[in-house]
Amino acid sequence: MPEKSYEYANLIIDISHEKVDRPFQYRIPDKLKGVVDVGSCVKIPFGKGNSMRKGYVVELMNEPQCAPEKIKEIIDMAEDELSPDQIMVKLSAWMHKYYGSTMISALRTVLPVRKKVGTLTHRYIRLFQDERQARDFYHNCVKKHQVARARLLEALLENPDERIPYELATGKLNVTAATIKSLSDQGIIKIDSEDYYRNPVGDVKKHDKTITLSSEQQQISDRVIADFDNGIRDTYLIHGITGSGKTEVYIDMIHKMVSRGKQAIVLIPEIALTYQTLMRFYRHFGERVSVMNSTLSAGEKYDQARRAREGDIDIIIGPRSALFTPFPDLGLIIIDEEHESSYKSETMPKYHARETAIQLAKFVPGGASVVLGSATPSLESYYRAQNGTYKLFELNSRLTGGTLPDVEIADLRDELRSGNRSIFSRILQEKLQDALDNGHQAMLFINRRGLAGFISCRSCGYVFKCPHCDVSLSEHRGGTLICHYCGYTQPVSRICPECGSKYVTAFRAGTQQIEKEVNKMFPKARVLRMDADTTKAKGSYEKILSAFASEEADVLVGTQMIVKGHDFPNVTLVGILAADMSLYAADYRAAERTFQLLTQAAGRAGRGKFPGSVVIQSYQPDNYSIVSASKQDYKAFYEEEISYRKLLRYPPAAHMMAIQIMAKDENYGKQLAARLRAEIEFLKIEDMIIIGPAQAAIGKINDIYRMVIYLKHEDLEALVKAKEAVDSLLDYFDKNKKLNGIMVQFDFDPMQGF
């Protein structure tokens, strides 16, 4: 129910995609005041003829947007039960409030598959008369030399109770459409038409093999389902080491949910993982599972949404947008590799799939359970599990019974001193040779996160950092180092202030260079490369992964997309090049992302019957994130990292909001940014920390100047209050035409720099 009574409601009509651009205003009658809420489905008169239509409430207000006498009145409520569409409208309203987009942007995000695409139809031909009459007609056609008619009837009479595809008749039998229509008009044959769905998965056979879970795994699955049966709808975090069998737990839970008449959404972080993950689920659930991602055609997307709505599938798998699949009886949402930053949208609304999934689970009828899984949980999730907001489960042993790989850290400073200027340390060269000699496979991972800027000393490992924010300074044109949080600047020095070395530079190696080096050192090795360049074409992910899984290559070189969730039993060596790259990105999450990437990468080795080994190359071998990753010790890393976050009041110890200002006129942009800060200060919110306005990480793009203000507070609602105050001020400026082309966006607990 709405918090108070309202006079007017803005509606979208029948959720048709074309009408999402424009809401229509209606008056709320007295009998429905306090009853109509955002998301309500109502009956309304629409158009010149006042035909009865359904509308969904997207906004409530007390101010009319045109002359009150021209505004029509809502007739009545339309439905008792919440439909998937109503739930999505309610979710849009929540996203609009908490992520700072317009309501229309939020609606477009959660209702992405509204443009109707033509349905596909299979046509079949069967005998309409009984077999004796059909044979008489056939013999008559033979006598009259009606060859095409005779040919079709002969094919049908071979198996009188079966149908033949229409395309077979026109193709292989060479019977014209006119001939088929003539026979149908005479009542000799019948043409059946059946609609069918586009299937993005293809023809994959289901395997009826049962999963045998360990007692550790079984306990997790049983607990989640028992809670569900007892009416408890909770959020669960499975912290399982790499290879511990989280996917098997997911499959077991889904089996039980489906048997209870419920549907499940499985989110995975990258499109690259979709195929491999999908195949594992498809072998257990067959055609009751499908996929939703950006590589599908408009027709495929439309059909998958339709299949979900009509109960033709029980499970959908895909990246964050799959969360908005319109299931009528959703019971379970699983977010695998929940720590991944790709679960946060970087376009408006800047929602996080984890928080949005938890909210969606509250909106669906009867509620749904949310399960998060990761070998390296985000600090947010682990923090909430520690304080009891989420329920924590742990999987501490590998499903295969194998052990975690041996990890060695190669100190690149020592390599430089000994005269080795190669991309590869000596120990990595030796282990790569051993793997190739033994017929095993290797993966070489280049950590390219944060490539655009930090400056370090290759001799001692010193990194130029901001004295105020504990993040690295980024190099900008003109020889200046800048902090992207507070705006602190200092000139670039080419002499290390720590050791006096002249080896002060930025690292610039890439996947192509590594591939070239491998070919040069090991000319007989078969090398595959997987990065943004080699995966542009549709299906290229699957092609590369399938080739490597089939052992058509010895070495796979790639960026972070090769280290997430893939399972290659013959991989015994993982080499991590430039582990420091993400460590010194100008981002307070840098240590967390480094730990996650290194742990995930190390987890790719030794997943089969052969033991694995990992080499981490670093200029900072003593850094706590690298040492913890080498030991696969998440708890040690968490304890140290959370102490820094609490000290500096970064998430999850506090919430953070970035107000991003983009202006064509730099001076006017700065004036507005200062005015926004003053508006927030006027609220006098206790314990609010305000940083900036400061220049954004990239100060100007396409002649648009960019500034940012950061707010920190332990209570998310305090930030929402500040956002609403800024919204009101911006609305006032907009109505008085004072924004002058300035755009302002909000980002709660940002995952990427601005």
PDB file of N, CA, C and O in Angstrom, residues 110-169:
ATOM      1  N   VAL A 110      14.034  -3.526 -17.184  1.00  0.00           N
ATOM      2  CA  VAL A 110      13.388  -4.755 -16.705  1.00  0.00           C
ATOM      3  C   VAL A 110      12.378  -5.319 -17.690  1.00  0.00           C
ATOM      4  O   VAL A 110      11.956  -6.462 -17.562  1.00  0.00           O
ATOM      5  N   LEU A 111      11.968  -4.508 -18.686  1.00  0.00           N
ATOM      6  CA  LEU A 111      11.043  -4.986 -19.714  1.00  0.00           C
ATOM      7  C   LEU A 111      11.731  -4.935 -21.071  1.00  0.00           C
ATOM      8  O   LEU A 111      11.303  -4.216 -21.972  1.00  0.00           O
ATOM      9  N   PRO A 112      12.836  -5.686 -21.235  1.00  0.00           N
ATOM     10  CA  PRO A 112      13.636  -5.526 -22.450  1.00  0.00           C
ATOM     11  C   PRO A 112      13.100  -6.234 -23.675  1.00  0.00           C
ATOM     12  O   PRO A 112      13.537  -5.968 -24.777  1.00  0.00           O
ATOM     13  N   VAL A 113      12.173  -7.174 -23.494  1.00  0.00           N
ATOM     14  CA  VAL A 113      11.760  -8.005 -24.635  1.00  0.00           C
ATOM     15  C   VAL A 113      10.281  -7.794 -24.897  1.00  0.00           C
ATOM     16  O   VAL A 113       9.471  -8.672 -24.708  1.00  0.00           O
ATOM     17  N   ARG A 114       9.922  -6.590 -25.301  1.00  0.00           N
ATOM     18  CA  ARG A 114       8.518  -6.263 -25.488  1.00  0.00           C
ATOM     19  C   ARG A 114       8.131  -6.113 -26.945  1.00  0.00           C
ATOM     20  O   ARG A 114       6.972  -6.082 -27.267  1.00  0.00           O
ATOM     21  N   LYS A 115       9.086  -5.946 -27.823  1.00  0.00           N
ATOM     22  CA  LYS A 115       8.758  -5.764 -29.231  1.00  0.00           C
ATOM     23  C   LYS A 115       8.426  -7.126 -29.828  1.00  0.00           C
ATOM     24  O   LYS A 115       9.270  -8.007 -29.906  1.00  0.00           O
ATOM     25  N   LYS A 116       7.186  -7.284 -30.257  1.00  0.00           N
ATOM     26  CA  LYS A 116       6.746  -8.603 -30.720  1.00  0.00           C
ATOM     27  C   LYS A 116       7.451  -8.984 -32.014  1.00  0.00           C
ATOM     28  O   LYS A 116       7.587  -8.199 -32.933  1.00  0.00           O
ATOM     29  N   VAL A 117       7.906 -10.219 -32.042  1.00  0.00           N
ATOM     30  CA  VAL A 117       8.567 -10.771 -33.221  1.00  0.00           C
ATOM     31  C   VAL A 117       7.656 -11.864 -33.766  1.00  0.00           C
ATOM     32  O   VAL A 117       6.987 -12.569 -33.004  1.00  0.00           O
ATOM     33  N   GLY A 118       7.619 -11.994 -35.070  1.00  0.00           N
ATOM     34  CA  GLY A 118       6.748 -12.998 -35.683  1.00  0.00           C
ATOM     35  C   GLY A 118       7.028 -14.403 -35.167  1.00  0.00           C
ATOM     36  O   GLY A 118       8.175 -14.795 -34.983  1.00  0.00           O
ATOM     37  N   THR A 119       5.960 -15.154 -34.920  1.00  0.00           N
ATOM     38  CA  THR A 119       6.138 -16.525 -34.440  1.00  0.00           C
ATOM     39  C   THR A 119       6.546 -17.431 -35.600  1.00  0.00           C
ATOM     40  O   THR A 119       6.251 -17.160 -36.766  1.00  0.00           O
ATOM     41  N   LEU A 120       7.232 -18.503 -35.264  1.00  0.00           N
ATOM     42  CA  LEU A 120       7.644 -19.488 -36.261  1.00  0.00           C
ATOM     43  C   LEU A 120       6.643 -20.641 -36.259  1.00  0.00           C
ATOM     44  O   LEU A 120       6.134 -21.034 -35.209  1.00  0.00           O
ATOM     45  N   THR A 121       6.385 -21.181 -37.434  1.00  0.00           N
ATOM     46  CA  THR A 121       5.361 -22.222 -37.563  1.00  0.00           C
ATOM     47  C   THR A 121       5.898 -23.415 -38.345  1.00  0.00           C
ATOM     48  O   THR A 121       6.539 -23.245 -39.384  1.00  0.00           O
ATOM     49  N   HIS A 122       5.659 -24.605 -37.815  1.00  0.00           N
ATOM     50  CA  HIS A 122       5.898 -25.850 -38.561  1.00  0.00           C
ATOM     51  C   HIS A 122       4.572 -26.261 -39.199  1.00  0.00           C
ATOM     52  O   HIS A 122       3.523 -26.237 -38.542  1.00  0.00           O
ATOM     53  N   ARG A 123       4.608 -26.674 -40.493  1.00  0.00           N
ATOM     54  CA  ARG A 123       3.390 -27.170 -41.155  1.00  0.00           C
ATOM     55  C   ARG A 123       3.577 -28.643 -41.517  1.00  0.00           C
ATOM     56  O   ARG A 123       4.668 -29.058 -41.934  1.00  0.00           O
ATOM     57  N   TYR A 124       2.516 -29.394 -41.339  1.00  0.00           N
ATOM     58  CA  TYR A 124       2.539 -30.824 -41.626  1.00  0.00           C
ATOM     59  C   TYR A 124       1.352 -31.187 -42.515  1.00  0.00           C
ATOM     60  O   TYR A 124       0.304 -30.533 -42.468  1.00  0.00           O
ATOM     61  N   ILE A 125       1.517 -32.255 -43.315  1.00  0.00           N
ATOM     62  CA  ILE A 125       0.448 -32.730 -44.202  1.00  0.00           C
ATOM     63  C   ILE A 125       0.047 -34.138 -43.766  1.00  0.00           C
ATOM     64  O   ILE A 125       0.918 -34.990 -43.513  1.00  0.00           O
ATOM     65  N   ARG A 126      -1.263 -34.381 -43.652  1.00  0.00           N
ATOM     66  CA  ARG A 126      -1.751 -35.728 -43.312  1.00  0.00           C
ATOM     67  C   ARG A 126      -2.979 -36.039 -44.169  1.00  0.00           C
ATOM     68  O   ARG A 126      -3.600 -35.142 -44.755  1.00  0.00           O
ATOM     69  N   LEU A 127      -3.313 -37.333 -44.255  1.00  0.00           N
ATOM     70  CA  LEU A 127      -4.521 -37.749 -44.981  1.00  0.00           C
ATOM     71  C   LEU A 127      -5.753 -37.304 -44.208  1.00  0.00           C
ATOM     72  O   LEU A 127      -5.810 -37.420 -42.976  1.00  0.00           O
ATOM     73  N   PHE A 128      -6.749 -36.785 -44.925  1.00  0.00           N
ATOM     74  CA  PHE A 128      -7.975 -36.344 -44.273  1.00  0.00           C
ATOM     75  C   PHE A 128      -9.102 -37.369 -44.480  1.00  0.00           C
ATOM     76  O   PHE A 128     -10.003 -37.497 -43.660  1.00  0.00           O
ATOM     77  N   GLN A 129      -9.045 -38.085 -45.596  1.00  0.00           N
ATOM     78  CA  GLN A 129     -10.026 -39.146 -45.852  1.00  0.00           C
ATOM     79  C   GLN A 129      -9.495 -40.464 -45.281  1.00  0.00           C
ATOM     80  O   GLN A 129      -8.312 -40.573 -44.937  1.00  0.00           O
ATOM     81  N   ASP A 130     -10.380 -41.479 -45.199  1.00  0.00           N
ATOM     82  CA  ASP A 130      -9.874 -42.763 -44.705  1.00  0.00           C
ATOM     83  C   ASP A 130      -8.975 -43.388 -45.769  1.00  0.00           C
ATOM     84  O   ASP A 130      -8.951 -42.970 -46.936  1.00  0.00           O
ATOM     85  N   GLU A 131      -8.231 -44.410 -45.376  1.00  0.00           N
ATOM     86  CA  GLU A 131      -7.172 -44.949 -46.230  1.00  0.00           C
ATOM     87  C   GLU A 131      -7.737 -45.507 -47.540  1.00  0.00           C
ATOM     88  O   GLU A 131      -7.134 -45.318 -48.610  1.00  0.00           O
ATOM     89  N   ARG A 132      -8.911 -46.172 -47.520  1.00  0.00           N
ATOM     90  CA  ARG A 132      -9.456 -46.775 -48.742  1.00  0.00           C
ATOM     91  C   ARG A 132      -9.826 -45.702 -49.763  1.00  0.00           C
ATOM     92  O   ARG A 132      -9.497 -45.808 -50.941  1.00  0.00           O
ATOM     93  N   GLN A 133     -10.453 -44.612 -49.284  1.00  0.00           N
ATOM     94  CA  GLN A 133     -10.822 -43.527 -50.201  1.00  0.00           C
ATOM     95  C   GLN A 133      -9.577 -42.843 -50.772  1.00  0.00           C
ATOM     96  O   GLN A 133      -9.530 -42.481 -51.949  1.00  0.00           O
ATOM     97  N   ALA A 134      -8.577 -42.699 -49.912  1.00  0.00           N
ATOM     98  CA  ALA A 134      -7.346 -42.046 -50.363  1.00  0.00           C
ATOM     99  C   ALA A 134      -6.657 -42.888 -51.428  1.00  0.00           C
ATOM    100  O   ALA A 134      -6.106 -42.349 -52.408  1.00  0.00           O
ATOM    101  N   ARG A 135      -6.680 -44.241 -51.276  1.00  0.00           N
ATOM    102  CA  ARG A 135      -6.042 -45.114 -52.271  1.00  0.00           C
ATOM    103  C   ARG A 135      -6.787 -45.031 -53.606  1.00  0.00           C
ATOM    104  O   ARG A 135      -6.161 -45.023 -54.668  1.00  0.00           O
ATOM    105  N   ASP A 136      -8.124 -44.979 -53.536  1.00  0.00           N
ATOM    106  CA  ASP A 136      -8.905 -44.835 -54.769  1.00  0.00           C
ATOM    107  C   ASP A 136      -8.533 -43.541 -55.495  1.00  0.00           C
ATOM    108  O   ASP A 136      -8.362 -43.519 -56.715  1.00  0.00           O
ATOM    109  N   PHE A 137      -8.402 -42.464 -54.722  1.00  0.00           N
ATOM    110  CA  PHE A 137      -8.057 -41.172 -55.316  1.00  0.00           C
ATOM    111  C   PHE A 137      -6.646 -41.223 -55.908  1.00  0.00           C
ATOM    112  O   PHE A 137      -6.384 -40.663 -56.983  1.00  0.00           O
ATOM    113  N   TYR A 138      -5.747 -41.920 -55.218  1.00  0.00           N
ATOM    114  CA  TYR A 138      -4.361 -42.064 -55.695  1.00  0.00           C
ATOM    115  C   TYR A 138      -4.341 -42.786 -57.050  1.00  0.00           C
ATOM    116  O   TYR A 138      -3.673 -42.331 -57.999  1.00  0.00           O
ATOM    117  N   HIS A 139      -5.055 -43.909 -57.144  1.00  0.00           N
ATOM    118  CA  HIS A 139      -5.083 -44.665 -58.411  1.00  0.00           C
ATOM    119  C   HIS A 139      -5.683 -43.819 -59.534  1.00  0.00           C
ATOM    120  O   HIS A 139      -5.242 -43.893 -60.685  1.00  0.00           O
ATOM    121  N   ASN A 140      -6.659 -43.006 -59.193  1.00  0.00           N
ATOM    122  CA  ASN A 140      -7.276 -42.116 -60.176  1.00  0.00           C
ATOM    123  C   ASN A 140      -6.256 -41.098 -60.705  1.00  0.00           C
ATOM    124  O   ASN A 140      -6.225 -40.777 -61.891  1.00  0.00           O
ATOM    125  N   CYS A 141      -5.418 -40.593 -59.781  1.00  0.00           N
ATOM    126  CA  CYS A 141      -4.375 -39.627 -60.178  1.00  0.00           C
ATOM    127  C   CYS A 141      -3.352 -40.288 -61.103  1.00  0.00           C
ATOM    128  O   CYS A 141      -2.873 -39.665 -62.066  1.00  0.00           O
ATOM    129  N   VAL A 142      -3.019 -41.555 -60.821  1.00  0.00           N
ATOM    130  CA  VAL A 142      -2.053 -42.284 -61.657  1.00  0.00           C
ATOM    131  C   VAL A 142      -2.609 -42.443 -63.065  1.00  0.00           C
ATOM    132  O   VAL A 142      -1.908 -42.240 -64.065  1.00  0.00           O
ATOM    133  N   LYS A 143      -3.906 -42.813 -63.163  1.00  0.00           N
ATOM    134  CA  LYS A 143      -4.549 -42.988 -64.472  1.00  0.00           C
ATOM    135  C   LYS A 143      -4.534 -41.701 -65.287  1.00  0.00           C
ATOM    136  O   LYS A 143      -4.327 -41.706 -66.494  1.00  0.00           O
ATOM    137  N   LYS A 144      -4.766 -40.575 -64.594  1.00  0.00           N
ATOM    138  CA  LYS A 144      -4.833 -39.280 -65.283  1.00  0.00           C
ATOM    139  C   LYS A 144      -3.452 -38.639 -65.463  1.00  0.00           C
ATOM    140  O   LYS A 144      -3.360 -37.501 -65.919  1.00  0.00           O
ATOM    141  N   HIS A 145      -2.422 -39.361 -65.065  1.00  0.00           N
ATOM    142  CA  HIS A 145      -1.038 -38.865 -65.164  1.00  0.00           C
ATOM    143  C   HIS A 145      -0.826 -37.556 -64.380  1.00  0.00           C
ATOM    144  O   HIS A 145      -0.058 -36.685 -64.791  1.00  0.00           O
ATOM    145  N   GLN A 146      -1.544 -37.472 -63.255  1.00  0.00           N
ATOM    146  CA  GLN A 146      -1.320 -36.336 -62.341  1.00  0.00           C
ATOM    147  C   GLN A 146      -0.179 -36.735 -61.406  1.00  0.00           C
ATOM    148  O   GLN A 146      -0.371 -37.164 -60.261  1.00  0.00           O
ATOM    149  N   VAL A 147       1.040 -36.592 -61.951  1.00  0.00           N
ATOM    150  CA  VAL A 147       2.231 -37.178 -61.323  1.00  0.00           C
ATOM    151  C   VAL A 147       2.508 -36.603 -59.931  1.00  0.00           C
ATOM    152  O   VAL A 147       2.796 -37.338 -58.981  1.00  0.00           O
ATOM    153  N   ALA A 148       2.451 -35.280 -59.768  1.00  0.00           N
ATOM    154  CA  ALA A 148       2.786 -34.651 -58.491  1.00  0.00           C
ATOM    155  C   ALA A 148       1.801 -35.065 -57.400  1.00  0.00           C
ATOM    156  O   ALA A 148       2.188 -35.402 -56.278  1.00  0.00           O
ATOM    157  N   ARG A 149       0.496 -35.098 -57.763  1.00  0.00           N
ATOM    158  CA  ARG A 149      -0.516 -35.506 -56.792  1.00  0.00           C
ATOM    159  C   ARG A 149      -0.286 -36.959 -56.358  1.00  0.00           C
ATOM    160  O   ARG A 149      -0.371 -37.297 -55.176  1.00  0.00           O
ATOM    161  N   ALA A 150      -0.003 -37.787 -57.352  1.00  0.00           N
ATOM    162  CA  ALA A 150       0.217 -39.209 -57.064  1.00  0.00           C
ATOM    163  C   ALA A 150       1.434 -39.389 -56.159  1.00  0.00           C
ATOM    164  O   ALA A 150       1.437 -40.221 -55.235  1.00  0.00           O
ATOM    165  N   ARG A 151       2.495 -38.625 -56.435  1.00  0.00           N
ATOM    166  CA  ARG A 151       3.735 -38.740 -55.654  1.00  0.00           C
ATOM    167  C   ARG A 151       3.479 -38.387 -54.182  1.00  0.00           C
ATOM    168  O   ARG A 151       3.953 -39.067 -53.271  1.00  0.00           O
ATOM    169  N   LEU A 152       2.722 -37.327 -53.928  1.00  0.00           N
ATOM    170  CA  LEU A 152       2.433 -36.917 -52.547  1.00  0.00           C
ATOM    171  C   LEU A 152       1.553 -37.951 -51.848  1.00  0.00           C
ATOM    172  O   LEU A 152       1.820 -38.348 -50.704  1.00  0.00           O
ATOM    173  N   LEU A 153       0.516 -38.428 -52.552  1.00  0.00           N
ATOM    174  CA  LEU A 153      -0.391 -39.405 -51.933  1.00  0.00           C
ATOM    175  C   LEU A 153       0.310 -40.736 -51.667  1.00  0.00           C
ATOM    176  O   LEU A 153       0.055 -41.405 -50.658  1.00  0.00           O
ATOM    177  N   GLU A 154       1.208 -41.109 -52.554  1.00  0.00           N
ATOM    178  CA  GLU A 154       1.969 -42.344 -52.354  1.00  0.00           C
ATOM    179  C   GLU A 154       2.799 -42.256 -51.073  1.00  0.00           C
ATOM    180  O   GLU A 154       2.868 -43.209 -50.283  1.00  0.00           O
ATOM    181  N   ALA A 155       3.447 -41.088 -50.854  1.00  0.00           N
ATOM    182  CA  ALA A 155       4.260 -40.898 -49.648  1.00  0.00           C
ATOM    183  C   ALA A 155       3.390 -40.952 -48.394  1.00  0.00           C
ATOM    184  O   ALA A 155       3.769 -41.550 -47.371  1.00  0.00           O
ATOM    185  N   LEU A 156       2.196 -40.378 -48.473  1.00  0.00           N
ATOM    186  CA  LEU A 156       1.304 -40.386 -47.308  1.00  0.00           C
ATOM    187  C   LEU A 156       0.744 -41.779 -47.033  1.00  0.00           C
ATOM    188  O   LEU A 156       0.563 -42.174 -45.875  1.00  0.00           O
ATOM    189  N   LEU A 157       0.489 -42.545 -48.094  1.00  0.00           N
ATOM    190  CA  LEU A 157      -0.099 -43.880 -47.930  1.00  0.00           C
ATOM    191  C   LEU A 157       0.897 -44.921 -47.417  1.00  0.00           C
ATOM    192  O   LEU A 157       0.494 -45.989 -46.952  1.00  0.00           O
ATOM    193  N   GLU A 158       2.196 -44.603 -47.514  1.00  0.00           N
ATOM    194  CA  GLU A 158       3.203 -45.535 -46.963  1.00  0.00           C
ATOM    195  C   GLU A 158       3.011 -45.692 -45.457  1.00  0.00           C
ATOM    196  O   GLU A 158       3.205 -46.774 -44.900  1.00  0.00           O
ATOM    197  N   ASN A 159       2.688 -44.602 -44.755  1.00  0.00           N
ATOM    198  CA  ASN A 159       2.377 -44.635 -43.311  1.00  0.00           C
ATOM    199  C   ASN A 159       1.137 -43.766 -43.086  1.00  0.00           C
ATOM    200  O   ASN A 159       1.256 -42.582 -42.745  1.00  0.00           O
ATOM    201  N   PRO A 160      -0.058 -44.338 -43.302  1.00  0.00           N
ATOM    202  CA  PRO A 160      -1.298 -43.535 -43.314  1.00  0.00           C
ATOM    203  C   PRO A 160      -1.570 -42.774 -42.021  1.00  0.00           C
ATOM    204  O   PRO A 160      -2.284 -41.770 -42.035  1.00  0.00           O
ATOM    205  N   ASP A 161      -1.032 -43.252 -40.886  1.00  0.00           N
ATOM    206  CA  ASP A 161      -1.319 -42.595 -39.598  1.00  0.00           C
ATOM    207  C   ASP A 161      -0.308 -41.498 -39.251  1.00  0.00           C
ATOM    208  O   ASP A 161      -0.420 -40.868 -38.192  1.00  0.00           O
ATOM    209  N   GLU A 162       0.679 -41.276 -40.115  1.00  0.00           N
ATOM    210  CA  GLU A 162       1.717 -40.292 -39.805  1.00  0.00           C
ATOM    211  C   GLU A 162       1.624 -39.075 -40.718  1.00  0.00           C
ATOM    212  O   GLU A 162       1.072 -39.138 -41.809  1.00  0.00           O
ATOM    213  N   ARG A 163       2.212 -37.985 -40.241  1.00  0.00           N
ATOM    214  CA  ARG A 163       2.247 -36.738 -41.018  1.00  0.00           C
ATOM    215  C   ARG A 163       3.624 -36.598 -41.667  1.00  0.00           C
ATOM    216  O   ARG A 163       4.613 -37.137 -41.163  1.00  0.00           O
ATOM    217  N   ILE A 164       3.663 -35.842 -42.762  1.00  0.00           N
ATOM    218  CA  ILE A 164       4.967 -35.522 -43.345  1.00  0.00           C
ATOM    219  C   ILE A 164       5.135 -34.002 -43.335  1.00  0.00           C
ATOM    220  O   ILE A 164       4.162 -33.262 -43.511  1.00  0.00           O
ATOM    221  N   PRO A 165       6.347 -33.517 -43.094  1.00  0.00           N
ATOM    222  CA  PRO A 165       6.562 -32.065 -43.065  1.00  0.00           C
ATOM    223  C   PRO A 165       6.241 -31.428 -44.417  1.00  0.00           C
ATOM    224  O   PRO A 165       6.542 -31.993 -45.473  1.00  0.00           O
ATOM    225  N   TYR A 166       5.645 -30.257 -44.373  1.00  0.00           N
ATOM    226  CA  TYR A 166       5.284 -29.506 -45.579  1.00  0.00           C
ATOM    227  C   TYR A 166       6.512 -29.279 -46.461  1.00  0.00           C
ATOM    228  O   TYR A 166       6.450 -29.397 -47.688  1.00  0.00           O
ATOM    229  N   GLU A 167       7.678 -28.946 -45.800  1.00  0.00           N
ATOM    230  CA  GLU A 167       8.907 -28.664 -46.555  1.00  0.00           C
ATOM    231  C   GLU A 167       9.404 -29.895 -47.305  1.00  0.00           C
ATOM    232  O   GLU A 167      10.044 -29.782 -48.353  1.00  0.00           O
ATOM    233  N   LEU A 168       9.124 -31.084 -46.743  1.00  0.00           N
ATOM    234  CA  LEU A 168       9.521 -32.324 -47.423  1.00  0.00           C
ATOM    235  C   LEU A 168       8.723 -32.479 -48.721  1.00  0.00           C
ATOM    236  O   LEU A 168       9.273 -32.862 -49.765  1.00  0.00           O
ATOM    237  N   ALA A 169       7.441 -32.155 -48.663  1.00  0.00           N
ATOM    238  CA  ALA A 169       6.586 -32.279 -49.855  1.00  0.00           C
ATOM    239  C   ALA A 169       7.022 -31.312 -50.950  1.00  0.00           C
ATOM    240  O   ALA A 169       7.118 -31.679 -52.125  1.00  0.00           O
TER     241      ALA A 169
END
